[in-house]
Coordinates of C-alpha atoms in Angstrom, one line a residue:
M1 CA 206.7 70.9 78.8
T2 CA 207.0 71.1 82.6
K3 CA 205.8 67.9 84.5
I4 CA 203.7 68.0 87.6
N5 CA 202.3 65.3 90.0
G6 CA 198.6 64.5 89.4
S7 CA 197.6 65.6 92.9
D8 CA 199.6 68.9 92.4
A9 CA 197.7 69.4 89.2
M10 CA 194.4 68.9 91.2
L11 CA 195.4 71.5 93.8
K12 CA 196.5 73.9 91.1
V13 CA 193.1 73.8 89.6
I14 CA 191.4 74.4 92.9
Y15 CA 193.7 77.3 93.7
D16 CA 193.1 78.8 90.2
W17 CA 189.4 78.8 91.1
G18 CA 190.1 81.2 93.9
I19 CA 190.0 78.6 96.7
D20 CA 192.9 79.0 99.2
H21 CA 192.0 76.4 101.9
I22 CA 190.9 72.8 102.2
Y23 CA 189.5 70.8 105.1
G24 CA 190.5 67.2 105.8
F25 CA 192.2 64.4 107.8
P26 CA 195.2 62.5 106.4
G27 CA 195.1 58.8 105.5
G28 CA 197.5 56.4 103.7
S29 CA 195.5 56.4 100.5
F30 CA 195.7 60.1 100.4
D31 CA 199.5 60.4 100.7
S32 CA 200.0 61.7 97.2
S33 CA 197.5 64.5 97.8
M34 CA 199.0 65.2 101.2
N35 CA 202.3 65.7 99.4
A36 CA 200.6 68.1 97.1
I37 CA 199.1 70.0 100.1
Y38 CA 202.7 70.3 101.4
D39 CA 203.9 71.6 98.1
F40 CA 201.1 74.2 98.1
R41 CA 201.7 75.2 101.8
D42 CA 202.6 78.8 100.8
K43 CA 199.4 79.2 98.8
M44 CA 196.7 77.1 100.4
K45 CA 195.8 76.6 104.1
F46 CA 195.2 73.1 105.2
I47 CA 192.7 72.9 108.1
E48 CA 193.3 69.6 109.7
V49 CA 190.0 68.7 111.4
R50 CA 189.8 65.9 114.0
H51 CA 187.0 64.0 112.1
E52 CA 186.3 63.9 108.4
E53 CA 182.6 64.6 109.0
A54 CA 183.7 68.0 110.5
G55 CA 185.6 68.8 107.3
A56 CA 182.6 67.9 105.1
L57 CA 180.2 70.0 107.2
A58 CA 182.7 72.9 107.2
A59 CA 182.9 72.7 103.4
S60 CA 179.1 72.4 103.1
S61 CA 178.6 75.4 105.4
E62 CA 181.0 77.6 103.4
Y63 CA 178.8 78.4 100.5
K64 CA 175.9 79.1 102.8
V65 CA 177.8 82.0 104.4
T66 CA 180.2 83.2 101.7
G67 CA 178.7 82.2 98.3
K68 CA 181.9 80.4 97.5
L69 CA 182.5 76.6 97.2
G70 CA 184.2 74.8 100.0
V71 CA 186.6 71.8 99.6
C72 CA 187.2 68.8 101.8
F73 CA 188.7 65.3 101.5
G74 CA 188.7 61.9 102.9
S75 CA 190.9 58.8 102.5
A76 CA 189.7 55.4 101.3
G77 CA 187.4 53.4 103.5
P78 CA 186.3 55.0 106.8
G79 CA 187.7 58.4 105.9
A80 CA 185.5 58.5 102.8
A81 CA 182.5 57.1 104.7
H82 CA 182.7 59.9 107.3
L83 CA 182.0 62.5 104.6
F84 CA 178.4 61.5 104.0
N85 CA 176.7 63.7 106.5
G86 CA 178.4 66.8 105.1
L87 CA 177.6 65.7 101.5
Y88 CA 173.9 65.1 102.3
D89 CA 173.7 68.4 104.1
A90 CA 175.0 70.1 101.0
K91 CA 172.7 68.2 98.7
F92 CA 169.6 68.9 100.8
D93 CA 170.4 72.6 101.2
K94 CA 171.5 72.9 97.5
T95 CA 175.0 74.0 98.5
P96 CA 178.0 73.7 96.1
M97 CA 181.0 71.9 97.5
L98 CA 183.8 69.6 96.4
A99 CA 184.8 66.4 98.2
I100 CA 188.0 64.7 97.1
V101 CA 188.0 61.0 97.9
A102 CA 191.1 58.9 97.8
N103 CA 191.1 55.4 96.5
V104 CA 193.6 52.6 96.9
P105 CA 196.1 52.3 94.1
T106 CA 194.7 50.9 90.8
S107 CA 196.8 47.8 91.1
K108 CA 195.0 47.0 94.4
Q109 CA 191.4 47.7 93.3
D110 CA 188.8 44.9 92.8
I111 CA 190.8 42.3 94.7
D112 CA 189.2 42.8 98.2
F113 CA 192.1 44.9 99.3
F114 CA 192.5 46.8 102.6
Q115 CA 190.0 49.7 102.9
A116 CA 189.0 49.3 99.2
F117 CA 185.4 49.6 98.0
D118 CA 183.5 50.7 95.0
E119 CA 183.5 54.4 96.0
D120 CA 181.7 55.7 92.9
K121 CA 178.7 53.6 93.6
W122 CA 178.6 54.8 97.2
F123 CA 178.7 58.5 96.4
L124 CA 176.3 58.6 93.4
D125 CA 173.2 59.3 95.6
A126 CA 175.0 61.7 97.9
S127 CA 176.3 64.0 95.2
V128 CA 175.1 65.9 92.1
W129 CA 178.2 64.8 90.2
C130 CA 180.6 62.0 90.9
A131 CA 183.5 60.7 88.8
S132 CA 186.7 58.6 89.3
A133 CA 189.8 59.5 87.4
K134 CA 190.6 56.8 84.9
T135 CA 194.0 58.2 84.0
P136 CA 196.4 60.6 85.8
E137 CA 196.0 63.1 82.9
L138 CA 192.2 63.4 83.7
I139 CA 192.8 64.6 87.3
P140 CA 193.0 68.3 86.5
V141 CA 190.2 68.0 83.9
L142 CA 187.9 66.3 86.3
T143 CA 188.7 68.7 89.1
D144 CA 187.7 71.6 87.0
E145 CA 184.6 69.8 85.8
A146 CA 183.6 68.9 89.4
I147 CA 183.8 72.5 90.5
R148 CA 181.8 73.7 87.5
Q149 CA 179.1 71.0 88.0
A150 CA 178.9 71.8 91.8
Y151 CA 178.2 75.4 91.0
A152 CA 175.8 74.7 88.1
R153 CA 173.8 72.0 89.9
K154 CA 174.0 73.6 93.3
G155 CA 175.2 70.6 95.3
P156 CA 178.1 68.5 96.2
A157 CA 180.5 67.1 93.6
V158 CA 182.7 64.1 94.4
L159 CA 186.1 63.4 92.7
I160 CA 187.8 60.1 93.3
I161 CA 191.5 59.8 92.8
P162 CA 193.5 56.6 93.1
K163 CA 196.6 57.0 95.2
D164 CA 199.1 56.0 92.5
Y165 CA 197.6 58.5 89.9
G166 CA 198.2 61.3 92.4
W167 CA 202.0 60.5 92.3
Q168 CA 202.3 60.1 88.5
K169 CA 203.8 62.9 86.5
I170 CA 201.6 64.6 83.9
E171 CA 202.1 67.6 81.7
D172 CA 201.4 70.9 83.4
N173 CA 199.3 72.3 80.5
F174 CA 195.7 72.5 81.9
R175 CA 194.2 75.9 82.5
V176 CA 190.9 76.5 84.2
N177 CA 188.1 78.3 82.5
K178 CA 186.7 80.1 85.6
D179 CA 186.4 83.5 84.0
A180 CA 184.1 82.1 81.3
H181 CA 181.4 81.6 83.9
P182 CA 179.3 84.8 84.3
E183 CA 177.6 85.9 87.5
P184 CA 173.9 84.8 87.7
N185 CA 171.6 87.1 85.8
Y186 CA 168.1 86.0 86.3
P187 CA 165.3 87.3 84.1
A188 CA 162.8 90.1 84.8
P189 CA 159.1 89.2 85.0
T190 CA 156.8 89.5 82.0
K191 CA 154.4 92.4 81.9
T192 CA 151.5 89.9 81.8
S193 CA 152.6 88.3 85.1
V194 CA 153.1 91.7 86.7
D195 CA 149.6 92.8 85.7
E196 CA 148.1 89.6 87.0
A197 CA 149.9 89.9 90.3
V198 CA 148.8 93.5 90.7
K199 CA 145.2 92.5 90.0
L200 CA 145.3 89.8 92.7
L201 CA 146.8 92.2 95.2
R202 CA 144.1 94.8 94.5
E203 CA 141.3 92.2 94.9
A204 CA 142.7 90.5 98.1
K205 CA 141.3 91.2 101.5
N206 CA 144.2 90.0 103.6
P207 CA 147.4 89.5 101.5
T208 CA 150.6 88.2 103.1
M209 CA 154.2 87.4 102.0
Y210 CA 156.1 84.2 102.4
I211 CA 159.8 84.5 101.7
G212 CA 162.6 82.0 101.5
L213 CA 166.3 81.9 100.8
G214 CA 165.6 82.9 97.2
A215 CA 164.8 86.4 98.5
K216 CA 168.2 86.8 100.2
D217 CA 169.3 89.6 97.8
A218 CA 165.9 91.4 97.8
G219 CA 165.6 92.4 101.5
E220 CA 165.0 96.1 100.7
E221 CA 162.3 95.2 98.1
V222 CA 160.6 92.8 100.5
K223 CA 160.4 95.6 103.2
E224 CA 159.1 98.1 100.6
F225 CA 156.6 95.7 99.3
A226 CA 155.3 94.9 102.8
E227 CA 155.0 98.6 103.6
K228 CA 153.2 99.6 100.4
F229 CA 150.8 96.7 100.2
K230 CA 150.5 96.1 104.0
T231 CA 151.5 92.5 103.9
P232 CA 152.6 90.6 107.0
I233 CA 155.9 88.7 106.2
M234 CA 156.5 85.1 107.1
S235 CA 159.6 83.2 106.2
S236 CA 161.0 79.7 106.0
Y237 CA 163.7 79.1 108.5
L238 CA 166.4 79.8 105.9
G239 CA 164.6 83.0 105.1
K240 CA 165.5 84.4 108.5
G241 CA 167.8 87.4 108.0
V242 CA 166.5 88.5 104.6
V243 CA 165.0 91.4 106.6
E244 CA 166.1 92.3 110.1
D245 CA 164.2 90.5 112.8
K246 CA 162.9 93.7 114.3
F247 CA 161.2 94.9 111.1
P248 CA 157.6 95.4 112.3
A249 CA 155.8 93.5 109.5
Y250 CA 158.1 90.4 109.9
M251 CA 156.2 87.8 111.9
G252 CA 159.1 85.3 111.9
T253 CA 159.6 81.7 110.7
T254 CA 156.5 79.6 110.1
G255 CA 156.1 76.2 111.7
R256 CA 157.1 74.6 114.9
I257 CA 160.3 76.4 115.6
G258 CA 159.0 79.9 114.9
P259 CA 157.1 82.4 117.1
K260 CA 153.3 82.4 117.7
A261 CA 152.2 85.0 115.1
A262 CA 154.1 83.3 112.2
R263 CA 152.1 80.1 113.0
E264 CA 148.7 81.9 113.2
V265 CA 148.7 84.5 110.5
P266 CA 149.2 82.3 107.5
M267 CA 146.0 80.4 108.1
A268 CA 144.0 83.6 107.9
T269 CA 145.2 84.9 104.6
D270 CA 143.5 84.9 101.2
L271 CA 146.6 85.7 99.1
V272 CA 150.2 84.7 99.5
V273 CA 153.1 86.3 97.6
W274 CA 155.4 83.4 97.7
V275 CA 159.1 84.4 97.0
G276 CA 162.0 82.1 96.6
N277 CA 160.7 79.5 99.0
N278 CA 160.7 75.7 98.6
S279 CA 160.2 74.6 102.2
P280 CA 158.7 71.1 102.2
F281 CA 156.7 72.0 105.3
S282 CA 155.0 75.0 103.7
I283 CA 152.2 72.6 102.5
L284 CA 151.1 72.7 106.2
W285 CA 150.9 76.4 106.8
F286 CA 148.4 77.9 104.3
P287 CA 144.8 77.1 103.5
K288 CA 144.4 75.0 100.3
N289 CA 142.1 77.6 98.7
V290 CA 144.3 80.7 99.1
K291 CA 145.6 82.4 95.9
V292 CA 149.3 82.4 95.3
I293 CA 151.6 84.7 93.4
Q294 CA 154.8 82.6 93.2
I295 CA 158.2 84.2 92.3
D296 CA 161.1 81.8 91.5
V297 CA 164.0 81.3 89.1
D298 CA 163.4 77.5 88.8
P299 CA 160.4 76.4 86.7
A300 CA 160.2 73.1 88.6
K301 CA 159.2 75.0 91.8
F302 CA 156.0 76.4 90.6
G303 CA 153.0 74.7 92.2
K304 CA 155.2 72.2 94.0
R305 CA 154.2 73.2 97.5
H306 CA 150.8 74.9 96.8
S307 CA 148.6 75.6 93.8
T308 CA 149.8 78.7 92.1
D309 CA 147.7 81.4 90.4
V310 CA 150.4 83.6 89.0
S311 CA 153.8 82.1 88.1
M312 CA 156.6 84.7 87.8
L313 CA 159.8 83.1 86.4
A314 CA 162.0 85.9 87.5
D315 CA 164.6 87.3 89.9
A316 CA 163.1 88.1 93.3
K317 CA 164.5 91.6 93.3
K318 CA 163.3 92.4 89.8
A319 CA 159.9 90.8 90.3
L320 CA 159.1 92.6 93.5
R321 CA 160.4 95.9 92.1
A322 CA 158.1 95.6 89.1
I323 CA 155.0 94.9 91.3
I324 CA 155.9 97.7 93.7
D325 CA 156.1 100.2 90.8
A326 CA 152.9 99.0 89.1
G327 CA 150.7 98.5 92.1
E328 CA 148.6 100.9 94.1
E329 CA 149.3 101.4 97.8
R330 CA 146.9 99.5 100.1
N331 CA 145.3 100.5 103.4
E332 CA 146.0 98.2 106.4
S333 CA 143.9 95.1 106.2
P334 CA 142.2 93.6 109.2
L335 CA 144.8 90.8 109.1
Y336 CA 147.7 93.2 108.9
K337 CA 146.5 95.0 112.0
A338 CA 145.8 91.8 113.8
A339 CA 149.2 90.4 112.8
I340 CA 151.2 93.5 114.0
A341 CA 149.3 93.4 117.3
D342 CA 149.9 89.6 117.7
R343 CA 153.6 90.0 117.1
E344 CA 153.8 93.0 119.5
N345 CA 152.1 90.9 122.2
W346 CA 154.6 88.0 121.7
D347 CA 157.6 90.4 121.8
A348 CA 156.4 92.0 125.0
W349 CA 155.8 88.5 126.5
E350 CA 159.3 87.4 125.6
D351 CA 160.8 90.7 126.8
S352 CA 159.2 90.3 130.2
F353 CA 161.6 87.4 131.0
K354 CA 164.8 89.1 129.9
N355 CA 165.9 89.8 133.5
S356 CA 164.4 86.7 135.1
D357 CA 166.4 85.2 137.9
E358 CA 164.8 81.8 137.5
M359 CA 167.2 78.9 138.0
P360 CA 168.3 77.2 135.9
V361 CA 168.5 80.3 133.7
R362 CA 165.7 80.8 131.2
Q363 CA 166.3 81.3 127.5
E364 CA 165.5 85.0 127.3
P365 CA 168.2 86.4 129.6
I366 CA 170.9 84.5 127.8
W367 CA 169.8 85.5 124.3
D368 CA 169.4 89.1 125.4
V369 CA 173.1 89.2 126.2
I370 CA 173.9 87.6 122.8
N371 CA 171.9 90.2 121.0
K372 CA 173.5 93.1 122.9
K373 CA 177.1 91.8 122.9
A374 CA 177.5 90.2 119.4
D375 CA 179.4 92.3 116.9
D376 CA 177.5 93.9 114.1
N377 CA 179.3 91.6 111.7
A378 CA 179.3 88.5 113.9
V379 CA 178.8 85.0 112.3
F380 CA 176.6 82.6 114.1
A381 CA 177.0 78.8 113.5
I382 CA 173.7 77.3 114.8
D383 CA 173.7 73.6 115.7
V384 CA 170.5 71.4 115.5
G385 CA 167.9 70.9 118.1
N386 CA 166.1 73.3 120.5
V387 CA 168.9 75.8 119.7
N388 CA 167.1 76.2 116.3
V389 CA 163.9 77.2 118.2
D390 CA 165.7 79.6 120.5
S391 CA 167.8 81.2 117.7
C392 CA 164.8 81.5 115.4
R393 CA 162.7 83.3 118.0
L394 CA 165.3 85.2 120.1
L395 CA 168.3 86.0 117.9
N396 CA 167.8 89.4 116.4
L397 CA 169.9 89.6 113.3
H398 CA 170.9 93.0 112.0
D399 CA 173.6 94.9 110.1
D400 CA 176.1 92.5 108.5
Q401 CA 175.6 89.6 110.8
K402 CA 175.5 86.2 109.1
W403 CA 174.3 82.8 110.2
T404 CA 174.1 79.2 109.1
T405 CA 172.6 75.9 110.1
S406 CA 171.9 72.4 108.7
A407 CA 168.4 73.0 107.5
L408 CA 166.7 70.2 105.6
H409 CA 169.3 67.5 106.5
A410 CA 169.3 68.8 110.1
T411 CA 172.4 67.0 111.2
M412 CA 173.3 67.4 114.9
G413 CA 176.9 68.5 115.4
Y414 CA 176.8 71.1 112.6
G415 CA 177.7 74.1 114.8
A416 CA 181.4 73.4 115.6
P417 CA 182.4 72.6 112.0
A418 CA 180.5 75.6 110.6
A419 CA 182.2 77.8 113.3
L420 CA 185.7 76.7 112.3
M421 CA 184.8 77.4 108.7
A422 CA 183.6 80.9 109.6
A423 CA 186.8 81.6 111.5
T424 CA 188.9 80.4 108.5
V425 CA 187.2 82.5 105.9
Y426 CA 186.5 85.5 108.2
P427 CA 189.6 85.6 110.6
D428 CA 188.8 89.2 111.6
R429 CA 185.1 88.5 112.5
E430 CA 183.6 87.3 115.8
V431 CA 182.3 83.8 115.5
W432 CA 179.7 82.2 117.8
N433 CA 179.0 78.5 117.9
L434 CA 175.6 78.0 119.5
A435 CA 174.8 74.4 120.4
G436 CA 172.8 72.3 122.8
D437 CA 174.7 69.7 124.8
G438 CA 173.3 66.9 122.6
G439 CA 174.6 68.4 119.4
F440 CA 177.8 69.7 120.8
A441 CA 178.7 66.2 122.1
M442 CA 178.8 64.9 118.6
M443 CA 181.5 67.2 117.3
N444 CA 183.2 68.6 120.4
Q445 CA 186.5 67.2 119.3
E446 CA 186.8 70.2 117.0
L447 CA 187.7 72.3 120.0
L448 CA 191.2 70.8 119.3
T449 CA 191.0 72.3 115.8
M450 CA 190.0 75.7 117.1
S451 CA 192.8 75.6 119.6
R452 CA 195.4 74.5 117.1
Y453 CA 194.7 77.3 114.8
N454 CA 193.9 79.8 117.5
M455 CA 190.5 80.6 116.1
H456 CA 188.5 83.4 117.8
I457 CA 185.3 81.3 118.3
L458 CA 183.0 81.5 121.3
N459 CA 181.4 78.1 121.8
V460 CA 178.1 78.5 123.8
V461 CA 176.8 75.2 125.0
F462 CA 173.3 75.2 126.4
T463 CA 173.3 72.3 128.9
N464 CA 169.7 71.2 129.7
E465 CA 170.5 67.5 130.1
T466 CA 168.1 66.4 127.4
L467 CA 167.7 66.1 123.6
G468 CA 165.1 68.8 124.0
F469 CA 163.7 68.8 120.4
I470 CA 163.1 65.1 120.5
E471 CA 161.7 65.3 124.1
A472 CA 159.1 67.9 122.9
E473 CA 158.2 65.6 120.0
Q474 CA 157.7 62.7 122.3
V475 CA 155.5 64.7 124.7
D476 CA 153.6 67.0 122.3
E477 CA 153.2 64.8 119.1
S478 CA 153.4 61.1 119.9
H479 CA 152.4 61.4 123.5
Q480 CA 154.8 58.7 124.6
P481 CA 156.9 58.1 127.7
L482 CA 160.3 59.8 127.4
S483 CA 162.7 57.4 125.9
G484 CA 166.4 57.8 125.1
V485 CA 166.5 61.6 125.4
K486 CA 168.1 62.2 128.8
L487 CA 171.7 63.4 129.0
P488 CA 174.2 63.6 131.9
D489 CA 175.1 67.0 133.3
N490 CA 178.5 67.1 131.8
D491 CA 181.1 69.8 132.7
W492 CA 181.9 71.1 129.2
A493 CA 184.2 73.7 130.6
K494 CA 186.5 70.9 131.9
V495 CA 186.3 69.2 128.5
A496 CA 187.3 72.5 126.9
E497 CA 190.2 73.0 129.2
G498 CA 191.5 69.5 128.4
M499 CA 191.5 70.5 124.7
N500 CA 193.5 73.8 125.4
V501 CA 190.4 76.0 125.2
K502 CA 189.4 78.4 127.9
G503 CA 186.3 77.1 129.6
V504 CA 183.7 78.7 131.9
V505 CA 180.5 77.4 133.6
V506 CA 177.8 80.0 134.1
R507 CA 174.4 79.8 135.8
T508 CA 173.1 83.4 135.6
K509 CA 172.7 86.2 133.1
K510 CA 175.3 88.3 134.9
E511 CA 177.8 85.4 134.8
F512 CA 177.2 84.9 131.2
E513 CA 177.6 88.6 130.4
E514 CA 180.9 88.6 132.3
A515 CA 182.1 85.5 130.4
V516 CA 181.3 87.1 127.0
D517 CA 183.1 90.2 128.0
E518 CA 186.2 88.1 128.9
F519 CA 186.0 86.4 125.5
K520 CA 186.0 89.7 123.7
K521 CA 189.2 90.8 125.4
M522 CA 191.1 87.6 124.7
D523 CA 192.6 85.9 121.6
G524 CA 191.7 82.4 120.5
P525 CA 188.7 80.2 121.3
M526 CA 186.5 80.0 124.4
L527 CA 183.7 77.8 125.7
I528 CA 180.8 78.9 128.0
D529 CA 178.8 76.0 129.5
V530 CA 175.4 77.6 130.3
K531 CA 173.4 75.6 132.8
Y532 CA 170.2 76.1 131.0
T533 CA 166.5 75.7 131.8
H534 CA 165.1 72.2 131.4
N535 CA 161.7 73.7 130.4
M536 CA 160.8 73.4 126.7
P537 CA 160.2 76.4 124.5
Y538 CA 156.6 77.6 124.1
S539 CA 154.8 75.1 121.8
T540 CA 153.4 76.9 118.8
E541 CA 152.4 73.5 117.6
L542 CA 149.8 73.1 120.4
N543 CA 149.3 76.8 121.0
S544 CA 146.4 76.1 123.4
L545 CA 145.9 79.4 125.2
D546 CA 142.3 78.4 126.1
D547 CA 143.8 75.5 128.2
P548 CA 144.8 76.7 131.8
A549 CA 147.3 73.8 132.1
F550 CA 149.0 74.9 128.9
V551 CA 149.1 78.6 130.0
K552 CA 150.5 77.6 133.4
K553 CA 153.2 75.3 131.8
Y554 CA 154.6 78.1 129.6
E555 CA 153.8 81.0 132.0
A556 CA 151.8 82.5 129.1
E557 CA 149.2 84.4 131.2
D558 CA 150.1 87.6 129.2
L559 CA 149.7 86.1 125.8
K560 CA 146.4 86.5 123.9
P561 CA 145.0 84.1 121.3
F562 CA 144.9 85.2 117.7
S563 CA 141.1 85.2 117.9
Y564 CA 141.3 88.1 120.3
F565 CA 143.2 90.3 117.7
A566 CA 141.0 89.0 114.9
E567 CA 137.8 90.2 116.7
K568 CA 139.4 93.5 117.8
Y569 CA 140.3 94.4 114.2
G570 CA 137.3 93.0 112.4
L571 CA 138.9 90.0 110.7
E572 CA 136.2 87.9 109.3
A573 CA 135.4 84.8 111.3
D574 CA 136.2 82.3 108.6
A575 CA 139.6 83.9 108.0
A576 CA 140.5 84.0 111.7
T577 CA 139.7 80.5 112.7
G578 CA 142.4 78.8 110.7
A579 CA 142.6 75.8 108.3
S580 CA 139.8 73.6 109.7
Q581 CA 137.2 74.9 107.4
H582 CA 139.4 74.7 104.4
E583 CA 140.2 71.0 104.8
E584 CA 138.1 68.0 104.2
S585 CA 137.0 66.2 107.3
K586 CA 139.3 63.3 108.2
P587 CA 137.9 59.8 108.5
E588 CA 137.4 58.8 112.1
E589 CA 140.3 56.4 112.0
D590 CA 142.7 59.2 111.0
T591 CA 142.1 61.4 114.1
A592 CA 144.8 59.7 116.3
P593 CA 147.8 61.9 117.0
D594 CA 150.4 62.0 114.2
T595 CA 153.4 60.2 115.5
V596 CA 155.6 61.0 112.6
S597 CA 158.3 63.6 113.4
D598 CA 158.1 66.9 111.5
A599 CA 161.8 67.4 111.8
L600 CA 162.6 71.1 112.1
Q601 CA 159.7 72.3 109.9
H602 CA 161.8 74.8 108.1

C-alpha cells in the first residue's frame, strides 16, 4: 500500500471534494501542511493572504456567492485566533466553510509550550463541528467528516491537526464519499396548506410579500405571485437580488438601511406571505395582529419571528407555484396602489440627484456610474457600514450580477477578502470591492494580495471621514455627542500605489466615470478613493416629513409621506397609520429613546 503524509492525505480529500484553492498564512506549526500545499501546487491554488482574518472571511464569503464551501487555515496561537471573525460570519450567516487549524506537536501539548492552547475548547462556540485528530490515520477521515458536517449543518467546521501528525506517513487508502450526497430536494406543500393559503389571500384586504435568502431560487415565482395577487414585495437585506431591483412591486429592504417605502408599507398590511426569511429584525416591521403565511424548509423557523397562521414546510419555488396555480387573480388593493406610488416618488427623488455637482460628491452620482458601468455579470463585495445603506438603496442588481456582505455578524473589513475570493473563483468576471474608509482601513493590507495575484478588482473607497453608520446611531438613536467616530482624510490612492496597486483620487462624477473606464481597460487591481459626502443617508428610521428641519436636512422637499398616498388611494386609516394602534401602550418610564444599536437591521 502506498504511503502518504497526513497533511497530504488531508489535501487529497479536499481536492477530491472539488475544491481547488485554499486561503491562509504560513506559520511554524503549519509546516507539515505547507509542505502538502507545495506537493499539491499543480492541483490546488494557494492564496496567501496578508492576515488570517482575511482568509477566513474569504472562505466564509465563498459559499454565499458560489454555493461551494471555502477552505482557510491558521497556525497555532495568533494565527488560529485571527480566524474567529470569519468563522462567526459563517456561523451567523449559515455558511458552510472549513477552517484547518494547526496545533503544536503532540509532544509539546499540555506543558505550557510556545503558542500552545486548548484549541478545541476555543473553537466549539465558533463552529458547527470541531474535532482534533487523535491519530495521523484519522486526518483524512476527519477532513471528509468536517466537509460533510459543514454542508449538512450550514456553518463552519474546524479541524485541528498537530504538526507532527501532518508529517507522519499513513496508508493512502481513504476515498471520499462526495457522490453519495444528493442535491437538496425540498418537499412540495401539502394540499391543505395550499388551500388555507389561498383562502387567506382571497380574504385579505392588503396582502404583501416578505422574502429572504430562502427565496433565492424562486425569483420568477416571486414576481409572478406579486403580479397575480397584487402584493408589494419587501425583503430582508440578504433577499436583495432575488428579484431585480427595478421590478415595480419590489419596495426594497425593510428596516433602517432600506428605502422609505419598504419601511412604511409593512405596517399597513393585514396579510404577509413570509418566504424563506429569518431576519431577527423582522419582529419590528409588521403589526402583531397581521396574518402570516410562512414558507420555509426548516420547521424551527415557523412562528419564530411572528405568529404564523399557515405553515408551509416546503421549497419556496414549489410552494409559490402551488399557490399561484390554485389562487384567483386579485385586483390592485389600496395598499398596492399606495406602495407603487410611494416607491415611484422615492425613485424620482433619488434620480433628481444623479447629476448633482454638490461637493463633496453626493451618493447618487457615484452609484449611477456604478449601475451604468458594472458588467452584467459583475460581482460586488460589500463592506459594512453606510455602504450597506447606499448599496441597498442605490445598487440596481440585474442579469447575472452577484453580491455578498457580512450580514448578521456585520464585521467591518469584509469587502476586501470577499473581493479576492470572487476574483479567485471567477477570474474572468469584473469584481468590485465597495467599502467606506472605516471598513477599508481594517483590511486594506489585502491590496498586497490582489497585486501579487494580479486580480482584476476595482476597490472603491468612499472617504467621508467618519464611521457613518455609528455616527447616525449616535445622532438619531441615542442622541449623544459624537464620540469616537471621526476619521482622518487619508489618501488611499497613495496607500494603494505603495502596495503596487493603481490608485486614483476623484471628487466628481465625471472623474469617477473616467477612472472606472480606465480600470476596464487595464489588467490587475485598481483603487479609486472617492472624496464622498459627509452628509448621512436619509433616515427611514425617523422618516419625519412633517418636520421642516428633517426635510431641510435631507433635501426631501419632493418626498411625500405615506399618509398622502394612503389617502389618495383610499387605504383605511387604521392600516395607513402604522403600528401604534397594534401595540400596547408603553409605561411612561419606557418612553426614553432606545439607546441600543439595531446593528444593520437586515
